[in-house]
Coordinates of C-alpha atoms in Angstrom, one line a residue:
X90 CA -0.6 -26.8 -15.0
X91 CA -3.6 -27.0 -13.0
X92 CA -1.9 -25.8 -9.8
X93 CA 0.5 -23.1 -11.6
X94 CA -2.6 -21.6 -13.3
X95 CA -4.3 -21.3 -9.7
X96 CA -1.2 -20.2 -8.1
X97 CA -0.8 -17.3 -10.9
X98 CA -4.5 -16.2 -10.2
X99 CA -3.7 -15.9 -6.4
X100 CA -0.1 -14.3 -6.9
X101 CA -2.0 -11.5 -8.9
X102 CA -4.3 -10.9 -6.3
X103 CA -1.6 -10.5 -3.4
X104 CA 1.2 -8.7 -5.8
X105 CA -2.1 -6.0 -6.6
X106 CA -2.6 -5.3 -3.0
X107 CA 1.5 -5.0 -2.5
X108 CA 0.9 -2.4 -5.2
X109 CA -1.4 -0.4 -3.5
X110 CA 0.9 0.1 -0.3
X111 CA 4.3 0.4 -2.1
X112 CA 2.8 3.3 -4.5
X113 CA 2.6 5.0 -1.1
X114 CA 6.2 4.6 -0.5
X115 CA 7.2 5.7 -3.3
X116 CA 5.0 8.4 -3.7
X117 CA 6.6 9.9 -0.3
X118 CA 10.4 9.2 -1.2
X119 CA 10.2 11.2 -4.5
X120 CA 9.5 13.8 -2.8
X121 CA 11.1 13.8 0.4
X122 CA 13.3 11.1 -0.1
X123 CA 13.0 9.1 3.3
X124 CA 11.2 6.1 3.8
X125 CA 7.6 6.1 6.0
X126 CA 7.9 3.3 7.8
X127 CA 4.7 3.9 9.5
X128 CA 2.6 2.9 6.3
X129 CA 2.1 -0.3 7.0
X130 CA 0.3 0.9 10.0
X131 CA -2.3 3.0 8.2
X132 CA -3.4 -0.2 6.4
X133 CA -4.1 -1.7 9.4
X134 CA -6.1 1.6 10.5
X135 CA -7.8 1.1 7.2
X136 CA -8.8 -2.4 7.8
X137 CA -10.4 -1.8 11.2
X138 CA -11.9 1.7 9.5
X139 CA -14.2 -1.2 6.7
X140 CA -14.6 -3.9 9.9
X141 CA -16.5 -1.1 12.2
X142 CA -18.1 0.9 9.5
X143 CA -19.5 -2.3 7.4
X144 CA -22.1 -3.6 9.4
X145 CA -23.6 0.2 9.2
X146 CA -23.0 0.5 5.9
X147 CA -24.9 -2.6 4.9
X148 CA -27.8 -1.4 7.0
X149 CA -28.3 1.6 5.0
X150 CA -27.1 -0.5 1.2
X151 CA -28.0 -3.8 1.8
X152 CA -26.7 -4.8 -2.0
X153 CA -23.2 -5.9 -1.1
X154 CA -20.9 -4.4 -3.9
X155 CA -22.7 -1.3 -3.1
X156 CA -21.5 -2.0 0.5
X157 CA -18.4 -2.7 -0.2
X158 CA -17.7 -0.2 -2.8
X159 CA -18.9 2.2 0.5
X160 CA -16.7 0.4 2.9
X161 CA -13.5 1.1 0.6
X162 CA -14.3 4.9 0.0
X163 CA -14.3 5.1 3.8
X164 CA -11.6 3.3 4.3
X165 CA -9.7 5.9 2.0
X166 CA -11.2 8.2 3.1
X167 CA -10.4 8.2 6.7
X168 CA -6.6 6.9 5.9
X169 CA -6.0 10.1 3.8
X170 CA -7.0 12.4 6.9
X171 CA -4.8 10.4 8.9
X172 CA -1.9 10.5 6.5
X173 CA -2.1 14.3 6.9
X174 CA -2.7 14.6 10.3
X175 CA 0.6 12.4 10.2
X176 CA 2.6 14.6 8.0
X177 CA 1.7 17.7 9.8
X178 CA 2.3 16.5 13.5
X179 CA 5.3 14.3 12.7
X180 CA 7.2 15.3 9.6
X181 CA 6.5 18.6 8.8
X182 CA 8.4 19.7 11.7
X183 CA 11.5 17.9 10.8
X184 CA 11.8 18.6 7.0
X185 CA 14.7 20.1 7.3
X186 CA 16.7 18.4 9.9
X187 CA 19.0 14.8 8.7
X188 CA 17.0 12.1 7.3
X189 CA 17.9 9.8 10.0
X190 CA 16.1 12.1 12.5
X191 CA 12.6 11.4 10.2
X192 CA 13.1 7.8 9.7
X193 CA 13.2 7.5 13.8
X194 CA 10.1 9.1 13.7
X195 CA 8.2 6.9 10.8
X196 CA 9.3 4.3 13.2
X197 CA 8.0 5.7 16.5
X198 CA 5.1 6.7 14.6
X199 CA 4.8 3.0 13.1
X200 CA 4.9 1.4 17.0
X201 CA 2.6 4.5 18.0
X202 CA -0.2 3.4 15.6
X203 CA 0.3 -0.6 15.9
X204 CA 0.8 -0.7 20.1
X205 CA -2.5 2.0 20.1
X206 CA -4.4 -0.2 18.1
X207 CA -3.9 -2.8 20.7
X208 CA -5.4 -0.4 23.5
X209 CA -8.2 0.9 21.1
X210 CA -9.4 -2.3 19.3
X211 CA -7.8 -5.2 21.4
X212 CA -5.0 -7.6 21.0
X213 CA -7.3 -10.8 19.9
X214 CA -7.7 -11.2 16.3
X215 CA -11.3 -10.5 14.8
X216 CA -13.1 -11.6 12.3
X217 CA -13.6 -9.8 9.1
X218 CA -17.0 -9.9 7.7
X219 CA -17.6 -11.5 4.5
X220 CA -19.1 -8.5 2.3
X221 CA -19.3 -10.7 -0.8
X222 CA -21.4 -13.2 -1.6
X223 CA -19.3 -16.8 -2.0
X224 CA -18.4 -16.3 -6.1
X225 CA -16.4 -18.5 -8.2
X226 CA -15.8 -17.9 -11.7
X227 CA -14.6 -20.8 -13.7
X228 CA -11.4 -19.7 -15.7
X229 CA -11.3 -23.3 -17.5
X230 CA -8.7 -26.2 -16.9
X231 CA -10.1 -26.1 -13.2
X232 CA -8.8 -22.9 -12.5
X233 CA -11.3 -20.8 -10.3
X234 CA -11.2 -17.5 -9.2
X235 CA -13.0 -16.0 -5.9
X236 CA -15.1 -12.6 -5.9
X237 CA -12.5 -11.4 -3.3
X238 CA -9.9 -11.6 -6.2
X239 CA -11.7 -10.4 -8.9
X240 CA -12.3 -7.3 -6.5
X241 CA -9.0 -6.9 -5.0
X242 CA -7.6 -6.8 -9.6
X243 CA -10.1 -4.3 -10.7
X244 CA -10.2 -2.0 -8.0
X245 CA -6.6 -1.8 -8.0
X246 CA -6.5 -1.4 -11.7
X247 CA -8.9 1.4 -11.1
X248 CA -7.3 2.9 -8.6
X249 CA -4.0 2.7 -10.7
X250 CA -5.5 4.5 -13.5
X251 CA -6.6 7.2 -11.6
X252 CA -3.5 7.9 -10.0
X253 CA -1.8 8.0 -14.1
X254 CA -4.5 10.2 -14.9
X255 CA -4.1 12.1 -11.5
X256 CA -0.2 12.4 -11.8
X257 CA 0.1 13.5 -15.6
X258 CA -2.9 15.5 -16.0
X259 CA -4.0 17.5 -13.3
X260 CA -2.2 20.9 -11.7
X261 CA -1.0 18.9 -9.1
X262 CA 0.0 16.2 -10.6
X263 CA 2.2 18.6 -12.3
X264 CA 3.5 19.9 -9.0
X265 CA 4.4 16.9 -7.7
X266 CA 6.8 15.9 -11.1
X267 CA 8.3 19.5 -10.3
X268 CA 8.5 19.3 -6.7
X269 CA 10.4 15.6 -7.0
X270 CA 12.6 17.5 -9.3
X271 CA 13.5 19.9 -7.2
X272 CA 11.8 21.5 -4.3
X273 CA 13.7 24.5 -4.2
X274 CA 13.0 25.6 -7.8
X275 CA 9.7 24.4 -7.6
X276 CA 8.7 26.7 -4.5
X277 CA 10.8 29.8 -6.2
X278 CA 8.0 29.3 -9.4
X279 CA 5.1 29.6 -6.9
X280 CA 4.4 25.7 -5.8
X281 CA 2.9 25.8 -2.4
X282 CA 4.8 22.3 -1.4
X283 CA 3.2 21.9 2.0
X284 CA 0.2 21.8 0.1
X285 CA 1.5 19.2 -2.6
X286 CA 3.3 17.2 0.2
X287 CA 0.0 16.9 2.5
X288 CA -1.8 15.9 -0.7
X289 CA 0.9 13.0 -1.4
X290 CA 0.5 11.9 2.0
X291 CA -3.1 11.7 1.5
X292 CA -3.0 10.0 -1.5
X293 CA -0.7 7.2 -0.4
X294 CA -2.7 7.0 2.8
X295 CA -6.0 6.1 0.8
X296 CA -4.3 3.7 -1.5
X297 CA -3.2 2.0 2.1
X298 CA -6.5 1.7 3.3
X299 CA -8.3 0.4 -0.1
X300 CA -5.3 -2.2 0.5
X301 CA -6.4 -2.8 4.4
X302 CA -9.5 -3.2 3.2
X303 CA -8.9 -5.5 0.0
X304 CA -6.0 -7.5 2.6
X305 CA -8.7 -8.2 5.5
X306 CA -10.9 -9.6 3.1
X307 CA -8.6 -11.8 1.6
X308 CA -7.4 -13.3 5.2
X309 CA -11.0 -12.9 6.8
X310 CA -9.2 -11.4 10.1
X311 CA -7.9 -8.3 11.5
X312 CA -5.6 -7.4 14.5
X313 CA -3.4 -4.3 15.3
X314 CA 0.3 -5.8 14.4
X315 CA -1.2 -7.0 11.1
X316 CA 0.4 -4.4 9.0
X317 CA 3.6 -5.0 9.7
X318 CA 4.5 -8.1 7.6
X319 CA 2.6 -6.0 4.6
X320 CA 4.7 -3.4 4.4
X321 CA 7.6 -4.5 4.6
X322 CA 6.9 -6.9 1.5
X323 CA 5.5 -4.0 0.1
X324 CA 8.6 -1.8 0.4
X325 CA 10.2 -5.1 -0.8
X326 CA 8.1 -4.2 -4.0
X327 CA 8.5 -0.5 -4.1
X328 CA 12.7 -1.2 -3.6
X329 CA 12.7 -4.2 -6.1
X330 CA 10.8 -1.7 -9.1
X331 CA 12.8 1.5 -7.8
X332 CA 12.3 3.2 -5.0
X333 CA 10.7 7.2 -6.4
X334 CA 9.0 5.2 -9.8
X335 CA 5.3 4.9 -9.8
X336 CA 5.1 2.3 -12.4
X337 CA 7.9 0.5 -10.3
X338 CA 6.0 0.4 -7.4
X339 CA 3.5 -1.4 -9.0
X340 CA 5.6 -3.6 -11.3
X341 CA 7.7 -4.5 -8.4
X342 CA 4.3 -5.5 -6.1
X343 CA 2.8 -7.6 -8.8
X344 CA 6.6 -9.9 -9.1
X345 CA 6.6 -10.0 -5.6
X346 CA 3.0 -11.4 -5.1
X347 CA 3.5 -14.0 -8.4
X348 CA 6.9 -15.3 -6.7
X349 CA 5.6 -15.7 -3.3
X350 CA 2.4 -17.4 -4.5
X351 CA 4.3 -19.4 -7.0
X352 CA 7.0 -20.7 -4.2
X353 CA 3.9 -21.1 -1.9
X354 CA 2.6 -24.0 -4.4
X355 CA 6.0 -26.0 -4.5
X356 CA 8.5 -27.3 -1.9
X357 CA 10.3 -23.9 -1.1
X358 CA 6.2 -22.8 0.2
X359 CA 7.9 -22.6 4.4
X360 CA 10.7 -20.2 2.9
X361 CA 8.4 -17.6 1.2
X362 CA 8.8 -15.3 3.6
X363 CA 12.7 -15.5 3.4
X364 CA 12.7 -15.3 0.1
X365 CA 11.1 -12.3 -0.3
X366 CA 13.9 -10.5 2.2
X367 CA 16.3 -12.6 -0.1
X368 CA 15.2 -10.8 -3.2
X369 CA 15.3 -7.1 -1.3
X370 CA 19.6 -7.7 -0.2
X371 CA 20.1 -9.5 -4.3
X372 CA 18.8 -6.5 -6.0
X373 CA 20.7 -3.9 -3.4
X374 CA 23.9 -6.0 -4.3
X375 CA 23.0 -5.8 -8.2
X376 CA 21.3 -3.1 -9.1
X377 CA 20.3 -0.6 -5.9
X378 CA 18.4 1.7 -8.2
X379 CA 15.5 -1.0 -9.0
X380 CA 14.5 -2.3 -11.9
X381 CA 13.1 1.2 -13.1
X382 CA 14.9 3.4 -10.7
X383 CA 17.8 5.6 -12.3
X384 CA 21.2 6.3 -10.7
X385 CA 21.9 9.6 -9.9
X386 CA 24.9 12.0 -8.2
X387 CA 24.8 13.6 -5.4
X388 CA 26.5 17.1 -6.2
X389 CA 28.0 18.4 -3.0

């Protein structure tokens, strides 16, 4: 019980930061429908952004939560420019050609962020600074849990909210619902949809780099292919809850974190990993739409 009780702590930790990066994809597919591949990429841009801007940071506010709290708004911030700057140079241009001429792009973009981190920051792993204090709070039974986790739950149960609050009550909120709708009628009742899709891409961006962040401290190291695994898991997650649905996304990162943590504590622990993928091609087989997707026709 001990062990499971641990394991639970640490699987809600890893499926909150899956979260994070599969709200991303499917804030992008439900309006565009195609999948950025090259998300997985801005988390990693997001963890170097905290590893270079923390030691400044904590010169200026030397209380750490007030560092790291500053560490994560630049790390979103930064990832949100870059998810536009993204968007503009990459997709924009392509709206309106086939899908399969975007998703080579996401990909080329994906390599051209991970092989130019290796020219800009090096191939060598580095090591993240601790900007926490060493906390553990005593759950009972044995069961501990770090700062690091207690961080990584709240701020994405923070950021979470927000985005609710952001999606059903604000004007663009509101254009996004209609745009995902349809972007045709959408633009005919005044919707400025580059402006709504830049803003989705910035979004999903800075929820990627609170999740670079929130990952690098969690593994204490960095390097410029570590996105990659991430990603994928998380658009394991964002597939698994239905590809499009918000509270999918999130349902979808927090199973996938408890079952990889869970199998990680027990003899099936070298397999995680395959499991994972495992999960992705059952629920394609069963249900393709995700566990809160919805089928729909394609009228031709």
């Amino acid at each position: 019980m001990h062990e499971f009780l641990q394991q639970l702590i640490n699987g809600l930790s890893l499926g909150a930061i899956y979260a994070l990066i599969a709200l991303g994809y499917s804030m992008v597919y439900g309006l565009l429908k195609f999948i950025n591949f090259a998300h997985g990429d801005v988390l990693m841009i997001g963890a170097f952004a905290g590893f270079y801007a923390a030691p400044v940071i904590h010169h200026f506010l030397p209380d750490p939560w007030m560092t790291t709290a500053a560490v994560l708004l630049w790390a979103m911030l930064l990832c949100a420019i870059l998810g536009v700057v993204i968007e503009r140079l990459a997709y924009r241009p392509l709206r309106d050609q086939p899908k399969l001429a975007v998703l080579i792009t996401s990909i080329g973009v994906s390599l051209l962020l991970s092989y130019g981190g290796q020219i800009l920051f090096g191939v060598n792993q580095k090591a993240f600074p601790d900007l926490l204090p060493p906390i553990r709070i005593s759950l009972g039974q044995g069961v501990t849990m770090s700062g690091n986790h207690l961080l990584v739950i709240v701020v994405t149960l923070v950021l979470l909210v927000g985005l609710r609050e952001i999606v059903l009550r604000t004007r663009f909120g509101l254009a996004l619902r209609a745009l995902s709708q349809n972007r045709d009628a959408a633009s005919l009742m005044g919707v400025n949809s580059n402006a709504v899709i830049s803003l989705t891409f910035a979004v999903g961006s800075a929820l990627a780099g609170a999740a670079g962040v929130l990952y690098a401290m969690n593994i204490h190291s960095i390097e410029p292919l570590m996105g990659t695994l991430p990603g994928i898991k998380a658009f394991v997650a964002a597939v698994l809850g239905g590809i499009g649905s918000l509270p999918g996304a999130a349902v979808g990162g927090l199973l996938l974190g408890l079952t990889e943590c869970l199998l990680g504590g027990s003899f099936l622990s070298s397999y995680r990993d395959a499991i994972a993928f495992g999960i992705l091609i059952v629920i394609l087989l069963i249900r393709p739409s995700g566990l809160f997707g919805s089928s729909a026709s394609e009228k031709v």
